[in-house]
Amino acid sequence: MSSETLGTEVAPALPALELAILSRQGGRNYNEDACGHWNSDTHLCCVVADGAGGHGGGDIASKLAVRHIIEQFAAAPLSQPEEVTDLLLDTNATVIRHRADGEAQAHMHTTVVSLFIDMNRGLALWGHAGDSRLYVFRDGQMLAHTRDHSVVQSLVEAGVLRPEEMRTHPRRSELLSALGSAPEDLHVTAASRPWHIHDGDVFLLCTDGLWEYVDEVEMSASLNRAADPRAWLAVLEELVLKHAREQAKHTHDNFSAITVWCGRGH
């Protein structure tokens, strides 16, 4: 099944913000990723999710997460980090509740990463579960990215593994948390405080199928050469496919991304 995208690729009502979406099947038989966005005159919400669970359950879980987060934000935009955490916990409960809908969904779960922008105040919040990531770039350089809830991330934080080894470690795909987990096992992380957006800031939300094949140096270099958000995602797609071919990974993962450009001073 194809991924779900909610809304158009570019948000024309937001002249100060430009947005583009990418979602590809990769080397898999179907796409379990989902991504979407919603905006009003004052707020923007973007969500990317990477489902798993087999027998079609993964793509159901990822769509559920995207829809629930967007619907809840549209009804009541968030303004504090703890509200992001609460929304992710509520989304987890929604995924668990829908596991009872059918046998194919009994073991479904999904990563998620979400971005929330208050355009009037020039502030951004974000939150995630699993190893889908949010990156922040300023002046063409990466300033920060979320930390995965994964085995290899815990090895890096323990000093056992170097960050550059995460992408090739044999346990790279093992998650410590994802939506669909029992509440006592769930880990979600929200930005500790609102991010003050500068003209030219760029956000990238993506699944591991993208960042596994494109490192941060390549992300920054290609961003600095790109004319607009669509062009940048097109280059990132080419890099994923190129590196997957070089590694002879014909079954490389689905890969999806949303990028938001704030002004044109990137």
Tab-separated table of C-alpha atoms in Angstrom:
chain	number	residue	atom	x	y	z
A	1	MET	CA	0.000	0.000	0.000
A	2	SER	CA	1.212	3.504	-0.659
A	3	SER	CA	2.061	5.928	2.100
A	4	GLU	CA	-0.461	8.509	3.175
A	5	THR	CA	0.148	12.179	2.571
A	6	LEU	CA	-2.339	14.648	3.947
A	7	GLY	CA	-2.394	18.004	2.209
A	8	THR	CA	-0.491	19.298	-0.779
A	9	GLU	CA	3.264	19.238	-1.218
A	10	VAL	CA	3.609	22.987	-0.717
A	11	ALA	CA	1.547	25.122	1.641
A	12	PRO	CA	0.624	28.126	-0.574
A	13	ALA	CA	-1.168	30.005	2.209
A	14	LEU	CA	2.130	30.367	4.100
A	15	PRO	CA	4.431	32.683	2.144
A	16	ALA	CA	7.080	32.638	4.888
A	17	LEU	CA	7.146	28.837	5.051
A	18	GLU	CA	7.798	26.379	2.229
A	19	LEU	CA	7.132	22.677	2.629
A	20	ALA	CA	7.801	19.552	0.578
A	21	ILE	CA	7.106	15.845	1.113
A	22	LEU	CA	8.911	12.707	-0.055
A	23	SER	CA	7.775	9.110	0.499
A	24	ARG	CA	9.138	6.148	-1.450
A	25	GLN	CA	8.763	2.387	-1.288
A	26	GLY	CA	12.500	1.758	-1.464
A	27	GLY	CA	13.353	-1.885	-2.015
A	28	ARG	CA	10.359	-3.240	-0.095
A	29	ASN	CA	7.154	-4.767	-1.482
A	30	TYR	CA	5.001	-2.005	-0.022
A	31	ASN	CA	5.368	1.239	1.897
A	32	GLU	CA	4.652	1.240	5.642
A	33	ASP	CA	5.614	4.890	6.068
A	34	ALA	CA	3.024	7.654	6.352
A	35	CYS	CA	3.449	11.400	6.391
A	36	GLY	CA	1.175	14.400	6.459
A	37	HIS	CA	0.729	18.024	7.388
A	38	TRP	CA	-1.966	20.514	8.355
A	39	ASN	CA	-1.939	24.257	8.571
A	40	SER	CA	-4.122	27.214	9.475
A	41	ASP	CA	-3.192	30.878	9.093
A	42	THR	CA	-1.290	30.696	12.368
A	43	HIS	CA	-0.142	27.100	12.943
A	44	LEU	CA	1.557	24.251	11.083
A	45	CYS	CA	1.791	20.583	12.054
A	46	CYS	CA	3.952	17.984	10.252
A	47	VAL	CA	4.137	14.271	11.065
A	48	VAL	CA	6.230	11.379	9.698
A	49	ALA	CA	5.772	7.769	10.856
A	50	ASP	CA	7.377	4.416	10.039
A	51	GLY	CA	5.124	1.461	10.744
A	52	ALA	CA	5.955	-2.169	11.477
A	53	GLY	CA	4.105	-5.263	12.521
A	54	GLY	CA	3.689	-7.402	9.435
A	55	HIS	CA	0.620	-8.447	7.430
A	56	GLY	CA	-0.260	-4.844	6.645
A	57	GLY	CA	-0.363	-3.761	10.264
A	58	GLY	CA	2.550	-1.360	9.975
A	59	ASP	CA	0.986	0.878	7.380
A	60	ILE	CA	-2.229	0.991	9.420
A	61	ALA	CA	-0.318	2.011	12.553
A	62	SER	CA	1.614	4.766	10.781
A	63	LYS	CA	-1.530	6.213	9.194
A	64	LEU	CA	-3.331	6.114	12.549
A	65	ALA	CA	-0.503	8.032	14.204
A	66	VAL	CA	-0.344	10.695	11.485
A	67	ARG	CA	-4.102	11.203	11.427
A	68	HIS	CA	-4.523	11.314	15.185
A	69	ILE	CA	-1.740	13.833	15.777
A	70	ILE	CA	-2.948	16.116	12.991
A	71	GLU	CA	-6.599	15.934	14.058
A	72	GLN	CA	-5.784	16.666	17.685
A	73	PHE	CA	-3.470	19.546	16.844
A	74	ALA	CA	-5.981	21.062	14.422
A	75	ALA	CA	-8.616	20.974	17.176
A	76	ALA	CA	-6.300	22.475	19.822
A	77	PRO	CA	-2.818	23.693	18.774
A	78	LEU	CA	-0.042	22.982	21.255
A	79	SER	CA	2.087	25.588	22.985
A	80	GLN	CA	4.117	23.720	25.630
A	81	PRO	CA	6.515	20.725	25.547
A	82	GLU	CA	4.418	18.779	28.060
A	83	GLU	CA	1.445	19.072	25.692
A	84	VAL	CA	3.522	17.394	22.987
A	85	THR	CA	4.332	14.556	25.372
A	86	ASP	CA	0.667	14.181	26.296
A	87	LEU	CA	-0.342	14.053	22.625
A	88	LEU	CA	2.202	11.327	21.864
A	89	LEU	CA	1.001	9.292	24.850
A	90	ASP	CA	-2.577	9.698	23.652
A	91	THR	CA	-1.529	8.625	20.151
A	92	ASN	CA	0.081	5.523	21.634
A	93	ALA	CA	-3.194	4.679	23.352
A	94	THR	CA	-5.004	5.096	20.026
A	95	VAL	CA	-2.663	2.679	18.260
A	96	ILE	CA	-3.070	0.117	21.058
A	97	ARG	CA	-6.858	0.469	20.982
A	98	HIS	CA	-6.973	-0.253	17.236
A	99	ARG	CA	-4.899	-3.414	17.598
A	100	ALA	CA	-8.176	-5.155	18.445
A	101	ASP	CA	-9.695	-4.220	15.073
A	102	GLY	CA	-8.281	-7.234	13.246
A	103	GLU	CA	-5.707	-10.007	13.277
A	104	ALA	CA	-3.423	-8.110	10.883
A	105	GLN	CA	-3.187	-5.263	13.382
A	106	ALA	CA	-2.584	-7.328	16.502
A	107	HIS	CA	1.152	-6.571	16.666
A	108	MET	CA	1.324	-3.265	14.844
A	109	HIS	CA	3.471	-0.389	16.029
A	110	THR	CA	5.071	2.671	14.520
A	111	THR	CA	7.758	5.231	15.069
A	112	VAL	CA	6.700	8.863	14.841
A	113	VAL	CA	8.272	12.299	14.652
A	114	SER	CA	6.200	15.474	14.723
A	115	LEU	CA	6.814	19.209	14.330
A	116	PHE	CA	4.486	21.966	15.535
A	117	ILE	CA	4.999	25.607	14.516
A	118	ASP	CA	3.280	28.672	15.935
A	119	MET	CA	3.743	31.227	13.158
A	120	ASN	CA	2.499	34.198	15.152
A	121	ARG	CA	5.054	33.638	17.902
A	122	GLY	CA	7.811	32.239	15.691
A	123	LEU	CA	8.166	29.146	17.872
A	124	ALA	CA	8.524	25.437	17.132
A	125	LEU	CA	7.963	22.330	19.230
A	126	TRP	CA	8.608	18.712	18.327
A	127	GLY	CA	8.400	15.214	19.733
A	128	HIS	CA	9.155	11.664	18.688
A	129	ALA	CA	9.166	7.970	19.546
A	130	GLY	CA	11.491	5.435	17.960
A	131	ASP	CA	14.156	6.205	15.351
A	132	SER	CA	12.395	8.581	13.006
A	133	ARG	CA	14.238	11.867	13.373
A	134	LEU	CA	13.882	15.639	13.284
A	135	TYR	CA	16.885	17.702	12.171
A	136	VAL	CA	17.289	21.468	12.554
A	137	PHE	CA	19.566	23.421	10.194
A	138	ARG	CA	20.600	27.069	10.471
A	139	ASP	CA	22.850	28.885	7.997
A	140	GLY	CA	23.151	25.604	6.143
A	141	GLN	CA	24.608	23.730	9.127
A	142	MET	CA	22.936	21.110	11.278
A	143	LEU	CA	22.397	22.435	14.790
A	144	ALA	CA	20.547	19.530	16.374
A	145	HIS	CA	18.669	16.318	15.795
A	146	THR	CA	16.527	14.091	17.950
A	147	ARG	CA	18.063	11.096	19.727
A	148	ASP	CA	16.677	7.695	18.772
A	149	HIS	CA	14.988	5.297	21.141
A	150	SER	CA	17.083	2.392	19.878
A	151	VAL	CA	19.688	-0.156	20.918
A	152	VAL	CA	22.481	1.504	18.949
A	153	GLN	CA	21.659	4.944	20.373
A	154	SER	CA	21.942	3.515	23.882
A	155	LEU	CA	25.326	2.007	22.929
A	156	VAL	CA	26.506	5.410	21.684
A	157	GLU	CA	25.365	7.118	24.871
A	158	ALA	CA	27.144	4.444	26.930
A	159	GLY	CA	30.376	5.121	25.034
A	160	VAL	CA	30.461	1.628	23.542
A	161	LEU	CA	29.793	2.751	19.972
A	162	ARG	CA	30.873	5.799	17.975
A	163	PRO	CA	28.032	7.826	16.412
A	164	GLU	CA	29.308	7.144	12.888
A	165	GLU	CA	28.989	3.391	13.518
A	166	MET	CA	25.234	3.563	14.148
A	167	ARG	CA	24.311	3.321	10.477
A	168	THR	CA	26.100	0.008	9.878
A	169	HIS	CA	25.771	-1.773	13.226
A	170	PRO	CA	24.029	-5.195	12.953
A	171	ARG	CA	21.497	-4.188	15.641
A	172	ARG	CA	20.748	-0.817	14.030
A	173	SER	CA	17.059	-1.561	13.474
A	174	GLU	CA	16.275	-2.680	17.037
A	175	LEU	CA	14.011	-0.178	18.775
A	176	LEU	CA	13.647	0.374	22.492
A	177	SER	CA	10.335	2.175	22.038
A	178	ALA	CA	7.639	2.874	19.443
A	179	LEU	CA	3.959	3.739	19.470
A	180	GLY	CA	1.965	0.592	20.133
A	181	SER	CA	4.112	-0.260	23.175
A	182	ALA	CA	2.652	-0.989	26.579
A	183	PRO	CA	2.538	2.310	28.518
A	184	GLU	CA	5.145	1.107	30.999
A	185	ASP	CA	7.563	0.334	28.133
A	186	LEU	CA	6.951	3.474	26.089
A	187	HIS	CA	9.543	6.234	25.757
A	188	VAL	CA	8.637	9.492	24.055
A	189	THR	CA	10.755	12.623	23.901
A	190	ALA	CA	9.667	16.211	23.333
A	191	ALA	CA	11.797	19.315	22.836
A	192	SER	CA	12.628	20.613	26.303
A	193	ARG	CA	11.545	24.157	25.383
A	194	PRO	CA	10.120	25.972	22.351
A	195	TRP	CA	12.608	26.635	19.546
A	196	HIS	CA	12.844	30.275	18.467
A	197	ILE	CA	12.755	30.199	14.676
A	198	HIS	CA	15.228	32.369	12.756
A	199	ASP	CA	14.812	33.392	9.141
A	200	GLY	CA	16.415	30.636	7.094
A	201	ASP	CA	15.938	27.824	9.604
A	202	VAL	CA	15.211	24.476	7.966
A	203	PHE	CA	13.519	21.470	9.569
A	204	LEU	CA	13.760	17.921	8.241
A	205	LEU	CA	11.571	15.098	9.562
A	206	CYS	CA	12.551	11.690	8.194
A	207	THR	CA	12.388	7.948	8.737
A	208	ASP	CA	15.468	5.810	9.284
A	209	GLY	CA	15.243	4.667	5.674
A	210	LEU	CA	16.565	8.102	4.733
A	211	TRP	CA	19.061	9.028	7.454
A	212	GLU	CA	20.628	5.557	7.398
A	213	TYR	CA	21.924	6.283	3.883
A	214	VAL	CA	22.560	10.045	4.039
A	215	ASP	CA	24.824	11.388	6.768
A	216	GLU	CA	24.666	14.853	8.248
A	217	VAL	CA	27.561	16.171	6.150
A	218	GLU	CA	25.751	15.199	2.954
A	219	MET	CA	22.507	16.643	4.265
A	220	SER	CA	24.107	20.035	4.909
A	221	ALA	CA	26.064	20.088	1.647
A	222	SER	CA	23.018	19.234	-0.458
A	223	LEU	CA	20.873	21.742	1.450
A	224	ASN	CA	23.324	24.531	0.652
A	225	ARG	CA	23.129	23.710	-3.068
A	226	ALA	CA	19.343	23.316	-3.253
A	227	ALA	CA	17.164	26.043	-4.733
A	228	ASP	CA	14.002	25.050	-2.873
A	229	PRO	CA	12.538	22.320	-0.616
A	230	ARG	CA	11.446	20.049	-3.467
A	231	ALA	CA	14.877	20.214	-5.065
A	232	TRP	CA	16.539	19.311	-1.766
A	233	LEU	CA	14.326	16.270	-1.195
A	234	ALA	CA	14.968	15.167	-4.778
A	235	VAL	CA	18.720	15.202	-4.088
A	236	LEU	CA	18.245	13.339	-0.796
A	237	GLU	CA	16.229	10.699	-2.671
A	238	GLU	CA	19.039	10.310	-5.215
A	239	LEU	CA	21.580	9.929	-2.415
A	240	VAL	CA	19.518	7.232	-0.673
A	241	LEU	CA	19.190	5.227	-3.882
A	242	LYS	CA	22.860	5.724	-4.791
A	243	HIS	CA	24.166	4.566	-1.417
A	244	ALA	CA	21.723	1.646	-1.291
A	245	ARG	CA	23.051	0.472	-4.677
A	246	GLU	CA	26.635	0.853	-3.469
A	247	GLN	CA	25.846	-1.294	-0.439
A	248	ALA	CA	23.982	-3.788	-2.649
A	249	LYS	CA	20.877	-3.429	-0.473
A	250	HIS	CA	18.103	-4.288	-2.905
A	251	THR	CA	15.655	-4.598	0.005
A	252	HIS	CA	16.485	-1.266	1.608
A	253	ASP	CA	13.749	0.264	3.705
A	254	ASN	CA	10.948	2.627	2.752
A	255	PHE	CA	12.117	6.230	3.142
A	256	SER	CA	10.062	9.335	3.799
A	257	ALA	CA	10.658	12.953	4.724
A	258	ILE	CA	9.030	16.330	5.171
A	259	THR	CA	11.094	19.510	5.051
A	260	VAL	CA	9.980	22.952	6.168
A	261	TRP	CA	11.957	26.022	5.092
A	262	CYS	CA	11.390	29.141	7.175
A	263	GLY	CA	12.105	32.089	4.915
A	264	ARG	CA	14.739	31.964	2.182
A	265	GLY	CA	17.876	32.789	4.133
A	266	HIS	CA	19.061	29.182	4.445
